[in-house]
Amino acid sequence: MTEQEPTSARKPPNRGDESVVKLVLQYFKLVALLLLVWILGYFDFSPSWLLLGLFVYMWHDKHQKKRKEQIRISQGAARNEKELIQARVEDLPSWVFFPDVERAEWLNKVSSQLWPYIGDYVTTLLKEKVEPKIVSNLPPGLRSFKFDRIDLGDIAPRVGGVKVYTEHVRRNEIILDMELCYASDADIRVKIKGMTAGIKDLQVRGTLRIEVKPLLNVMPLIGGITVFFLNKPKIDFNLTNLANALDVPGLSDILHTIVEDQICAFMVLPNRIPIPIAKNIDVVKLRYPPPQGVLRIHAVGAKDLKRADINLFGRGKSDPFLKMYVGAKAFKTKTISNTINPIWNEFFETPIDQRDGQILEIRALDEDPGNKNDKIGNVSVDIQYVADQGLMDSWLPLENVETGLLHMRLIWLNLSPDPEELDKALAQCELAWSEEHLSAAVLMVTIDSAQNLPVFAKKSMTDPSPYVVVSVGNNKEETSIKFTTDRPVWEENFQFLVHNPRIQELDIEVKDDKTKKRLGTLIFPIKYLLSEDNMTKQQPFPLRDSGPDSRINLRMCLRILTSAPPPEEQSMADIFIVKPKPPESSTTPTETSEESPSHGVDDTDDRSSEKMLDGSRNSYDPNASPSMQPNLTRRRSGQSVGSRASATGSDAGLGRIEVTIRYSSQRNRLVVVVHRCIKLIPPDNNTGDPYVRLYLLPDRYHHNKKKTQVVKNNLNPVYDETFEFAVNQRDAQQRTLDISVKNAVSVFSKSKTDMGRVYIELAQLDLNKATTKLYYLQDTNLNRSRRESPST
C-alpha cells in the first residue's frame, strides 16, 4: 500500500491570486488614510495630529520594509545558501570563519525531508493535546479558543555549522554546539469569539547546545540528552489579522520582549530541556546540574561616551546606564544624568552554568523617558576567558560607535564544598567592598514534593492547588502550580546567592492558588548545612501551621565562593548512573510502608515531629525528632524509602539502635545514618556517655573508622549523624557493617567501654532503597563469627 503523502507538502497557491488580493488591500489602506485626513479637517483638528500620523506611518512603513528584506534574505539562505554567500558577508554561517566548526549539509537534507511529516505531527499535537489544555485553563468567557490554522510552512530549520568539543570535557559526555537558523514561512492563527489573530514569518537564530551524558557501557549507551540555548537567541516575527493592531511603535517592542522572555524561561540557560533515554536516570539532576562558578560583575564607569542628547546649542550629553545579559538573566545599573563620563560603581553576581560558550553581553544606553532608549554602544566578554584569568580589570572599547570606553572589573569565583573557606570568603567581601552586600556562598534548593497538605475548602472538600514560595533575604522564587492535589510533585531547582550563611535563613511557604491561603511554612537556618556532610541535606521536613502529617521534601546544597582553584570535578558517573536491578533474595527484609503505622517497640520513645521547630521562631532544629531525620527521598514507584519496623534479632537486654542504610549511586558511597539508641544498659551502674563506632568489615584500619559525637549522661541518646564509606555497590553487597555502642571514659577510668554490638550483613538488604530499622544490641563478648542479620 502506498504511503500517504503529508498534507504539508501541498501545491503552492496561485501567485496571480495573491497579487490581486495585495492590490485590493493596498487600495483600501490608501482610502482609509485619505478618509482619516478628511475627518481631521472636517472636525478642525490641529495639523499636528496629521504630522504625527504621517510620522507613525513612515516609521511603520520603513520598519516593515526592513523586516521584509531580512525575511527575504533569511528564507533565501535557507533555500539556497550558496547563492547568497557572496551577497551577505555578515550573515555567513560560522563554518566559513571558524575551522573547528563543520558543515552539516547532510543534517539539513534530512531535516528538509522530514519537515512535512513534522508539520503534520505538530498540527495533531497542538489540536488534540495543547488546545484542550489551554481551553481548560482559560476563564469561561474565553473558552471558545481554538487553533484556526496551523501551517509550519515549507522551510525547515537550518543548521549553519556544528562544533564538537574535544577539550575541557569529561570522557563520558559529548558536547556540541549547533548554529540554528529558522527563517520560516509558517502561518499560525488562533480564534477566540470569532476574532482571529496570528503570527507568521517566525525567525529564530542562535547557538543551540546539545549535551549527551552520561555515556554508559550498557545499552542504550546514552543516559540522556540536554538541549538549551547558551545565550538569548534573536527572535523576530510578523503579526496577522487582529494581532496586527499591536504592530505599532511601543506595543511592538513590548510584545517582542514578552515572547523573548517566554522562550528564555523555557530553554535559555539556566533553563534546559532534559530528554532521559536510559532507565533510572534522575531527570532533576539532568535538568538542574550544579553551576560551574559565580561571575562577580563590577561596573566601575565609562568615559568619552557618545553624545546622544540634542539641545539648542547642538549635541549635548547623555544619561547613560548599562544593561547586562548572561543567558536568560538581565541586570541594570542606575542612570547617571547629563554626563559622558559616568561612574556607576555597582556590583552584580550571577551563577554560571556553562562558562565555555556563554558570554556577558553589555549594552550602553541613553535613557529617554517616554521614548525608546538610544543605543550608545555595546560589548561582549567571553566568560571562559574570565574564568581562566580569575580576574579581568580592563577598559573595553564599545562597538558600533565611534567613541566610548567601558571600565569593567570581572571576577570568577569557584565553588568549594569546604566550610573552612567561609571565613576567607566573608573577609574578602568585607575588606574589599565594605559598602556592598556581596555573596560568600551559593545555596541550591530543590523543591521535590509534598505530602498530606491540608484541605481548607470544607464545603467542597476539593484538594488544594499548591505552589511554593522560596526566599532567602530579598530574593524570592516561586514554583509552578500543581492543580487539585494534596501530594504535589514539583521537582524544581532554585539558586540563591547568600551573603552570610551563619545568619541567613531559607524561608519556605506553601500556598493554595485557589484560596490564597497558606498551607504550611518552614524556616531553615542555612548555618546547619555547614556541619552536614558535603554541606548537603536531603530529607522530608514537617510544615508548621499545617496538617499533622504535612511534609515537604527538600534537597539543599551549600557551596562557598572562593578564588582558589576548583576541587577535582566529580565524574558524571557519580551523578547519573543506571541503577542495576537488585538481586532477588529470599532473605530480603520486608519493609513497611511509609504511610502504615509503626510496628515496633517503644513508640512512646519517639519524639513529636513538632519539636523539630523552635516554638519561638518556627525554625528548624536539627537536634529534634529523630523520626524525621533519616535521609529519605521520594520514590517514583510510590513505595516508601524508609520505614519503621520492629526490632530485628534476639533481645539480649542491652537496648536497641536505629540506623538507616542505603547506597548513593550519585557519589558511589555507602551511606549509614545513625539515628538513636533506646534503653541502653548503664555500665557499672552509672549513667553512661555513649557514642557509636562503625567499621565496614573486613576493613578495620584507623582511617576507616567512623564515630558519632558523645552524648553525655543519656541512655537514650539521639545522634542523627550521617557517615559514608567509599565503596562500589557490588563490593558493598558483600560487606558486613560492624556497629558498636561505646561508653566514653577517661584514660585512667576502670569503667566498661563496650555497651553492645550488632553485625549487619549488607547482602540481605536492598541497598537501592533507604532501609530504616531497629536492631537489638548483642553482647560484645560473643564470637565475632556470630553476626546479627535483619529478618522480617
Coordinates of N, CA, C and O in Angstrom, one line a residue, residues 410-566:
L410 N 35.8 42.2 36.4 CA 35.1 40.9 36.4 C 35.9 39.9 37.2 O 37.1 39.8 37.0
I411 N 35.3 39.2 38.1 CA 36.0 38.2 39.0 C 35.2 36.9 38.9 O 34.0 36.8 39.0
W412 N 36.0 35.8 38.7 CA 35.5 34.5 38.6 C 35.7 33.8 40.0 O 36.8 33.8 40.5
L413 N 34.6 33.2 40.5 CA 34.7 32.5 41.8 C 34.3 31.1 41.6 O 33.2 30.8 41.0
N414 N 35.1 30.2 42.1 CA 34.8 28.8 42.1 C 33.9 28.4 43.3 O 33.8 29.1 44.2
L415 N 33.4 27.2 43.2 CA 32.5 26.7 44.3 C 33.3 25.6 45.1 O 33.8 24.7 44.5
S416 N 33.3 25.8 46.4 CA 34.1 24.9 47.3 C 33.1 24.2 48.2 O 32.3 24.8 48.8
P417 N 33.3 22.9 48.4 CA 32.5 22.2 49.4 C 33.1 22.2 50.8 O 32.6 21.5 51.7
D418 N 34.2 23.0 51.0 CA 34.9 23.0 52.3 C 34.3 24.2 53.1 O 34.5 25.4 52.7
P419 N 33.7 23.9 54.3 CA 33.2 25.0 55.1 C 34.2 25.9 55.7 O 34.0 27.0 56.1
E420 N 35.5 25.4 55.7 CA 36.6 26.2 56.2 C 36.9 27.5 55.4 O 37.5 28.4 55.8
E421 N 36.4 27.4 54.1 CA 36.6 28.6 53.2 C 35.7 29.7 53.5 O 35.9 30.8 52.9
L422 N 34.7 29.5 54.4 CA 33.7 30.6 54.6 C 34.3 31.8 55.2 O 34.0 33.0 54.8
D423 N 35.2 31.7 56.2 CA 35.8 32.9 56.8 C 36.6 33.7 55.8 O 36.6 34.9 55.8
K424 N 37.3 33.0 54.9 CA 38.0 33.7 53.9 C 37.1 34.5 52.9 O 37.4 35.6 52.6
A425 N 36.0 33.8 52.6 CA 35.1 34.5 51.7 C 34.4 35.7 52.3 O 34.3 36.8 51.7
L426 N 34.0 35.6 53.6 CA 33.4 36.7 54.3 C 34.4 37.9 54.4 O 34.1 39.1 54.3
A427 N 35.7 37.5 54.8 CA 36.7 38.5 55.0 C 37.0 39.3 53.7 O 37.2 40.5 53.6
Q428 N 37.0 38.5 52.5 CA 37.2 39.2 51.2 C 36.1 40.1 50.9 O 36.4 41.2 50.4
C429 N 34.9 39.8 51.2 CA 33.8 40.7 50.9 C 33.8 41.9 51.7 O 33.7 43.1 51.2
E430 N 34.1 41.8 53.0 CA 34.0 42.9 53.9 C 35.2 43.8 53.7 O 35.2 45.0 53.9
L431 N 36.4 43.3 53.4 CA 37.6 44.0 53.3 C 37.7 44.8 52.0 O 38.0 46.0 52.0
A432 N 37.3 44.2 50.9 CA 37.4 44.8 49.6 C 36.2 45.8 49.3 O 36.4 46.9 48.8
W433 N 35.0 45.4 49.6 CA 33.9 46.2 49.3 C 33.0 46.3 50.5 O 31.9 45.6 50.6
S434 N 33.3 47.1 51.5 CA 32.6 47.2 52.8 C 31.2 47.7 52.6 O 30.3 47.4 53.4
E435 N 30.9 48.5 51.6 CA 29.6 49.0 51.4 C 28.6 48.1 50.6 O 27.5 48.5 50.5
E436 N 29.1 47.1 50.1 CA 28.3 46.2 49.3 C 28.1 44.9 50.0 O 28.9 44.3 50.6
H437 N 26.8 44.4 49.9 CA 26.5 43.1 50.4 C 26.8 42.0 49.4 O 25.8 41.5 48.7
L438 N 28.0 41.7 49.2 CA 28.4 40.7 48.2 C 28.2 39.3 48.8 O 28.0 39.1 50.0
S439 N 28.2 38.3 48.0 CA 27.9 36.9 48.4 C 29.1 36.2 48.8 O 30.2 36.3 48.2
A440 N 29.0 35.3 49.8 CA 30.0 34.4 50.2 C 29.8 33.0 49.9 O 30.6 32.1 50.0
A441 N 28.5 32.7 49.5 CA 28.2 31.3 49.2 C 27.0 31.3 48.2 O 26.3 32.3 48.0
V442 N 26.7 30.1 47.7 CA 25.6 29.9 46.8 C 24.8 28.7 47.4 O 25.4 27.7 47.7
L443 N 23.5 28.9 47.5 CA 22.6 27.8 48.0 C 21.8 27.3 46.9 O 21.1 28.1 46.2
M444 N 21.8 26.0 46.7 CA 21.0 25.3 45.7 C 19.9 24.6 46.4 O 20.1 23.7 47.2
V445 N 18.6 24.9 46.1 CA 17.5 24.3 46.7 C 16.6 23.6 45.7 O 16.2 24.2 44.7
T446 N 16.3 22.3 45.9 CA 15.4 21.5 45.1 C 14.1 21.3 45.8 O 14.1 20.6 46.9
I447 N 13.0 21.8 45.3 CA 11.7 21.6 45.9 C 11.2 20.3 45.2 O 10.8 20.4 44.0
D448 N 11.2 19.2 45.9 CA 10.9 17.9 45.3 C 9.4 17.7 45.3 O 8.7 17.6 44.2
S449 N 8.8 17.6 46.5 CA 7.4 17.2 46.5 C 6.9 17.5 48.0 O 7.6 18.0 48.8
A450 N 5.6 17.3 48.2 CA 5.0 17.5 49.5 C 3.9 16.4 49.6 O 3.4 15.8 48.7
Q451 N 3.6 16.1 50.9 CA 2.6 15.1 51.2 C 1.6 15.6 52.3 O 2.0 16.3 53.1
N452 N 0.4 15.1 52.1 CA -0.6 15.3 53.2 C -0.9 16.8 53.5 O -1.0 17.2 54.6
L453 N -1.0 17.6 52.4 CA -1.3 19.0 52.7 C -2.7 19.2 53.1 O -3.6 18.4 52.7
P454 N -3.0 20.2 53.9 CA -4.4 20.3 54.5 C -5.3 20.8 53.4 O -5.0 21.4 52.4
V455 N -6.6 20.5 53.6 CA -7.7 20.9 52.8 C -8.5 21.9 53.6 O -9.1 21.6 54.6
F456 N -8.6 23.2 53.1 CA -9.3 24.2 53.8 C -10.7 24.4 53.3 O -11.6 24.9 54.0
A457 N -11.0 24.0 52.0 CA -12.3 24.2 51.5 C -13.2 23.1 52.0 O -13.4 22.1 51.3
K458 N -13.8 23.2 53.2 CA -14.5 22.1 53.8 C -15.8 21.8 53.1 O -16.3 20.7 53.1
K459 N -16.4 22.9 52.5 CA -17.7 22.6 51.8 C -17.5 21.8 50.6 O -18.3 20.8 50.3
S460 N -16.6 22.1 49.7 CA -16.4 21.3 48.5 C -15.4 20.1 48.7 O -15.5 19.2 48.0
M461 N -14.6 20.2 49.8 CA -13.7 19.1 50.1 C -12.8 18.8 48.9 O -12.4 17.6 48.7
T462 N -12.5 19.8 48.1 CA -11.5 19.6 47.0 C -10.1 19.8 47.5 O -9.9 20.6 48.4
D463 N -9.2 19.1 46.8 CA -7.8 19.2 47.2 C -7.3 20.6 46.8 O -7.8 21.2 45.8
P464 N -6.3 21.1 47.4 CA -5.7 22.4 47.1 C -4.9 22.4 45.8 O -4.6 21.3 45.2
S465 N -4.6 23.6 45.3 CA -3.7 23.7 44.1 C -2.5 24.4 44.6 O -2.3 25.6 44.6
P466 N -1.5 23.7 45.2 CA -0.4 24.3 45.9 C 0.7 24.7 45.0 O 1.0 24.2 43.9
Y467 N 1.4 25.7 45.5 CA 2.7 26.2 44.9 C 3.6 26.6 46.1 O 3.1 26.9 47.2
V468 N 4.9 26.8 45.9 CA 5.8 27.1 46.9 C 6.5 28.4 46.6 O 7.0 28.6 45.5
V469 N 6.6 29.2 47.7 CA 7.4 30.5 47.6 C 8.6 30.2 48.4 O 8.6 29.9 49.6
V470 N 9.8 30.3 47.7 CA 11.1 30.1 48.4 C 11.8 31.4 48.4 O 11.9 32.1 47.4
S471 N 12.4 31.8 49.5 CA 13.1 33.0 49.6 C 14.3 32.9 50.5 O 14.3 32.2 51.5
V472 N 15.3 33.7 50.2 CA 16.5 33.9 51.0 C 16.7 35.4 51.0 O 17.1 36.0 50.0
G473 N 16.5 36.1 52.2 CA 16.6 37.5 52.2 C 15.6 38.1 51.3 O 14.4 37.8 51.4
N474 N 16.0 39.0 50.4 CA 15.1 39.7 49.5 C 14.9 39.0 48.2 O 14.1 39.4 47.3
N475 N 15.6 37.9 48.0 CA 15.5 37.1 46.7 C 14.4 36.1 46.9 O 14.4 35.2 47.8
K476 N 13.4 36.1 46.0 CA 12.2 35.3 46.2 C 11.9 34.6 44.8 O 12.0 35.2 43.8
E477 N 11.6 33.3 44.9 CA 11.3 32.5 43.7 C 10.0 31.7 44.0 O 9.6 31.4 45.2
E478 N 9.3 31.3 42.9 CA 8.1 30.5 43.1 C 8.1 29.3 42.2 O 8.6 29.4 41.0
T479 N 7.5 28.2 42.6 CA 7.4 27.0 41.8 C 6.2 27.2 40.9 O 5.4 28.1 41.1
S480 N 6.0 26.2 40.1 CA 4.7 26.2 39.3 C 3.6 25.7 40.2 O 3.8 25.2 41.3
I481 N 2.4 25.9 39.7 CA 1.2 25.5 40.4 C 0.8 24.1 40.0 O 0.7 23.7 38.9
K482 N 0.5 23.2 41.0 CA 0.1 21.9 40.8 C -1.4 21.8 41.2 O -1.8 22.0 42.4
F483 N -2.3 21.6 40.2 CA -3.7 21.7 40.4 C -4.3 20.5 41.1 O -4.0 19.4 40.7
T484 N -5.1 20.8 42.1 CA -6.0 19.8 42.7 C -5.3 18.6 43.2 O -5.5 17.5 42.7
T485 N -4.4 18.8 44.1 CA -3.7 17.6 44.7 C -3.1 18.0 46.1 O -2.7 19.2 46.3
D486 N -3.2 17.1 47.0 CA -2.5 17.3 48.3 C -1.2 16.6 48.4 O -0.5 16.6 49.4
R487 N -0.7 16.0 47.3 CA 0.6 15.4 47.2 C 1.3 15.9 45.9 O 1.6 15.1 45.0
P488 N 1.6 17.1 45.9 CA 2.2 17.7 44.6 C 3.6 17.2 44.4 O 4.4 17.0 45.4
V489 N 4.0 17.2 43.2 CA 5.4 16.9 42.8 C 5.9 18.0 41.9 O 5.4 18.2 40.8
W490 N 6.9 18.8 42.4 CA 7.4 19.9 41.6 C 8.7 19.6 40.9 O 8.8 19.9 39.7
E491 N 9.6 19.1 41.6 CA 11.0 18.8 41.1 C 11.6 20.0 40.4 O 12.0 20.0 39.2
E492 N 11.6 21.1 41.1 CA 12.1 22.3 40.6 C 13.3 22.8 41.5 O 13.3 22.6 42.7
N493 N 14.3 23.4 40.8 CA 15.5 23.8 41.5 C 15.7 25.3 41.4 O 15.3 26.0 40.4
F494 N 16.2 25.9 42.5 CA 16.5 27.3 42.6 C 17.9 27.6 43.2 O 18.3 26.8 44.0
Q495 N 18.5 28.7 42.7 CA 19.8 29.0 43.2 C 19.7 30.4 43.9 O 19.1 31.3 43.3
F496 N 20.3 30.5 45.1 CA 20.3 31.7 45.8 C 21.7 32.1 46.2 O 22.5 31.2 46.7
L497 N 22.1 33.3 46.0 CA 23.4 33.9 46.5 C 23.2 34.3 47.9 O 22.3 35.1 48.2
V498 N 24.1 33.8 48.8 CA 24.0 34.0 50.2 C 25.1 34.9 50.7 O 26.3 34.6 50.4
H499 N 24.8 36.0 51.4 CA 25.8 36.9 51.9 C 26.6 36.3 53.1 O 27.8 36.2 53.1
N500 N 25.8 35.8 54.1 CA 26.4 35.2 55.2 C 25.6 34.0 55.7 O 24.5 34.2 56.3
P501 N 26.0 32.8 55.4 CA 25.2 31.6 55.8 C 25.0 31.4 57.3 O 24.1 30.7 57.7
R502 N 25.8 32.0 58.1 CA 25.7 31.9 59.5 C 24.5 32.6 60.1 O 24.1 32.3 61.2
I503 N 24.0 33.6 59.4 CA 22.9 34.4 59.9 C 21.7 34.4 59.1 O 20.6 34.8 59.5
Q504 N 21.8 33.9 57.8 CA 20.6 34.0 56.9 C 19.8 32.7 57.0 O 20.3 31.6 57.4
E505 N 18.6 32.7 56.6 CA 17.7 31.6 56.7 C 17.0 31.4 55.3 O 16.8 32.3 54.5
L506 N 16.6 30.1 55.1 CA 15.8 29.8 53.9 C 14.3 29.7 54.4 O 14.0 29.0 55.3
D507 N 13.5 30.5 53.8 CA 12.1 30.6 54.1 C 11.3 29.8 53.0 O 11.4 30.1 51.8
I508 N 10.5 28.9 53.5 CA 9.6 28.1 52.6 C 8.1 28.3 53.0 O 7.8 28.3 54.2
E509 N 7.3 28.7 52.0 CA 5.9 28.9 52.3 C 5.1 28.2 51.2 O 5.3 28.5 50.0
V510 N 4.2 27.3 51.6 CA 3.4 26.6 50.7 C 2.0 27.3 50.7 O 1.4 27.5 51.7
K511 N 1.5 27.6 49.5 CA 0.3 28.4 49.4 C -0.7 27.6 48.4 O -0.3 26.8 47.6
D512 N -2.0 27.9 48.6 CA -3.0 27.4 47.8 C -3.4 28.4 46.8 O -3.8 29.5 47.1
D513 N -3.3 28.1 45.5 CA -3.7 29.1 44.4 C -5.2 29.4 44.4 O -5.6 30.5 44.0
K514 N -6.0 28.5 44.9 CA -7.4 28.7 44.8 C -7.9 29.7 45.9 O -8.6 30.7 45.6
T515 N -7.5 29.4 47.1 CA -8.0 30.2 48.3 C -7.0 31.3 48.7 O -7.3 32.1 49.5
K516 N -5.8 31.2 48.1 CA -4.7 32.2 48.5 C -4.3 32.0 50.0 O -3.7 32.9 50.6
K517 N -4.7 30.9 50.6 CA -4.3 30.6 52.0 C -3.0 29.9 52.1 O -2.6 29.3 51.1
R518 N -2.4 30.1 53.2 CA -1.1 29.4 53.5 C -1.3 28.0 53.9 O -2.1 27.7 54.9
L519 N -0.7 27.0 53.3 CA -0.8 25.6 53.6 C 0.3 25.1 54.6 O 0.2 24.0 55.1
G520 N 1.3 25.9 54.8 CA 2.4 25.5 55.7 C 3.6 26.3 55.5 O 3.8 26.9 54.4
T521 N 4.5 26.4 56.5 CA 5.7 27.1 56.4 C 6.9 26.3 57.0 O 6.7 25.4 57.8
L522 N 8.1 26.7 56.6 CA 9.3 26.1 57.2 C 10.4 27.2 57.1 O 10.5 27.9 56.1
I523 N 11.1 27.4 58.2 CA 12.2 28.3 58.2 C 13.5 27.4 58.6 O 13.5 26.8 59.7
F524 N 14.4 27.4 57.7 CA 15.6 26.6 57.9 C 16.9 27.5 58.0 O 17.2 28.1 57.0
P525 N 17.5 27.6 59.1 CA 18.8 28.3 59.2 C 19.9 27.7 58.3 O 20.2 26.5 58.5
I526 N 20.4 28.4 57.4 CA 21.4 27.9 56.5 C 22.7 27.4 57.2 O 23.4 26.6 56.7
K527 N 22.9 27.9 58.4 CA 24.2 27.6 59.1 C 24.2 26.1 59.4 O 25.3 25.5 59.5
Y528 N 23.1 25.4 59.5 CA 23.1 23.9 59.8 C 23.7 23.1 58.6 O 24.2 22.0 58.8
L529 N 23.7 23.7 57.4 CA 24.3 23.0 56.3 C 25.9 22.9 56.4 O 26.5 22.1 55.8
L530 N 26.4 23.9 57.2 CA 27.9 23.9 57.3 C 28.4 22.7 58.0 O 29.6 22.3 57.8
S531 N 27.6 22.1 58.9 CA 28.0 20.9 59.6 C 27.6 19.6 58.9 O 27.9 18.5 59.4
E532 N 26.9 19.7 57.8 CA 26.4 18.5 57.1 C 27.5 17.9 56.2 O 28.4 18.7 55.8
D533 N 27.5 16.6 56.0 CA 28.4 16.0 55.1 C 28.2 16.6 53.7 O 27.1 16.6 53.1
N534 N 29.3 17.1 53.1 CA 29.4 17.7 51.8 C 28.4 18.9 51.7 O 28.0 19.3 50.7
M535 N 28.1 19.4 52.9 CA 27.2 20.6 53.0 C 25.9 20.4 52.2 O 25.4 21.3 51.6
T536 N 25.4 19.2 52.3 CA 24.2 18.8 51.6 C 23.2 18.1 52.5 O 23.6 17.3 53.3
K537 N 22.0 18.4 52.4 CA 20.9 17.8 53.2 C 19.7 17.5 52.4 O 19.2 18.4 51.7
Q538 N 19.2 16.3 52.5 CA 18.0 15.9 51.7 C 17.2 15.0 52.6 O 17.6 14.0 53.1
Q539 N 15.9 15.5 52.9 CA 15.0 14.7 53.7 C 13.7 15.4 53.7 O 13.5 16.5 53.2
P540 N 12.6 14.7 54.2 CA 11.3 15.4 54.4 C 11.4 16.3 55.7 O 12.0 15.9 56.7
F541 N 10.7 17.4 55.6 CA 10.6 18.3 56.7 C 9.2 18.5 57.1 O 8.3 18.7 56.2
P542 N 8.8 18.6 58.4 CA 7.4 18.9 58.8 C 7.1 20.3 58.5 O 8.0 21.2 58.7
L543 N 5.9 20.6 58.1 CA 5.5 22.0 57.9 C 4.8 22.5 59.1 O 3.9 21.8 59.7
R544 N 5.1 23.8 59.5 CA 4.4 24.5 60.6 C 3.1 25.0 60.0 O 2.9 25.3 58.8
D545 N 2.1 25.3 60.9 CA 0.8 25.8 60.6 C 0.2 25.1 59.5 O -0.4 25.6 58.5
S546 N 0.2 23.7 59.6 CA -0.3 22.9 58.5 C -0.9 21.7 59.2 O -1.2 21.7 60.4
G547 N -1.1 20.6 58.3 CA -1.7 19.4 58.9 C -0.7 18.6 59.8 O 0.5 18.9 59.8
P548 N -1.2 17.7 60.5 CA -0.4 17.0 61.5 C 0.7 16.1 60.8 O 1.8 15.9 61.4
D549 N 0.4 15.7 59.6 CA 1.4 14.8 58.9 C 1.9 15.5 57.6 O 2.4 14.8 56.7
S550 N 1.8 16.8 57.5 CA 2.2 17.5 56.3 C 3.7 17.6 56.2 O 4.4 18.0 57.2
R551 N 4.3 17.2 55.1 CA 5.7 17.2 54.9 C 6.1 17.8 53.6 O 5.3 17.7 52.6
I552 N 7.3 18.3 53.5 CA 7.8 18.8 52.2 C 9.2 18.2 52.1 O 10.0 18.2 53.0
N553 N 9.5 17.7 50.9 CA 10.8 17.0 50.6 C 11.7 18.0 49.9 O 11.4 18.5 48.9
L554 N 12.8 18.3 50.6 CA 13.8 19.2 50.1 C 15.2 18.6 49.9 O 15.5 17.7 50.6
R555 N 15.9 19.2 49.0 CA 17.3 18.9 48.9 C 18.1 20.3 48.9 O 17.8 21.1 48.0
M556 N 19.0 20.5 49.8 CA 19.7 21.7 49.9 C 21.2 21.5 49.8 O 21.7 20.5 50.5
C557 N 21.9 22.2 49.1 CA 23.3 22.1 48.9 C 24.0 23.5 48.9 O 23.5 24.4 48.2
L558 N 24.9 23.6 49.8 CA 25.6 24.9 50.0 C 27.1 24.8 49.5 O 27.7 23.8 49.7
R559 N 27.5 25.8 48.8 CA 28.9 25.9 48.3 C 29.4 27.3 48.6 O 28.8 28.3 48.4
I560 N 30.7 27.3 49.0 CA 31.4 28.5 49.4 C 32.1 29.1 48.2 O 32.7 28.4 47.4
L561 N 32.0 30.4 48.0 CA 32.7 31.1 46.9 C 34.1 31.3 47.2 O 34.4 31.9 48.3
T562 N 35.0 30.9 46.3 CA 36.4 31.1 46.6 C 37.1 31.3 45.3 O 36.7 30.9 44.2
S563 N 38.2 32.1 45.4 CA 39.1 32.3 44.2 C 40.1 31.2 44.0 O 40.9 31.3 43.1
A564 N 40.2 30.3 45.0 CA 41.1 29.2 44.9 C 40.8 28.3 43.7 O 39.6 28.3 43.3
P565 N 41.7 27.5 43.2 CA 41.4 26.6 42.1 C 40.3 25.6 42.6 O 40.2 25.2 43.7
P566 N 39.4 25.2 41.6 CA 38.3 24.4 42.0 C 38.8 23.0 42.4 O 39.8 22.5 41.9

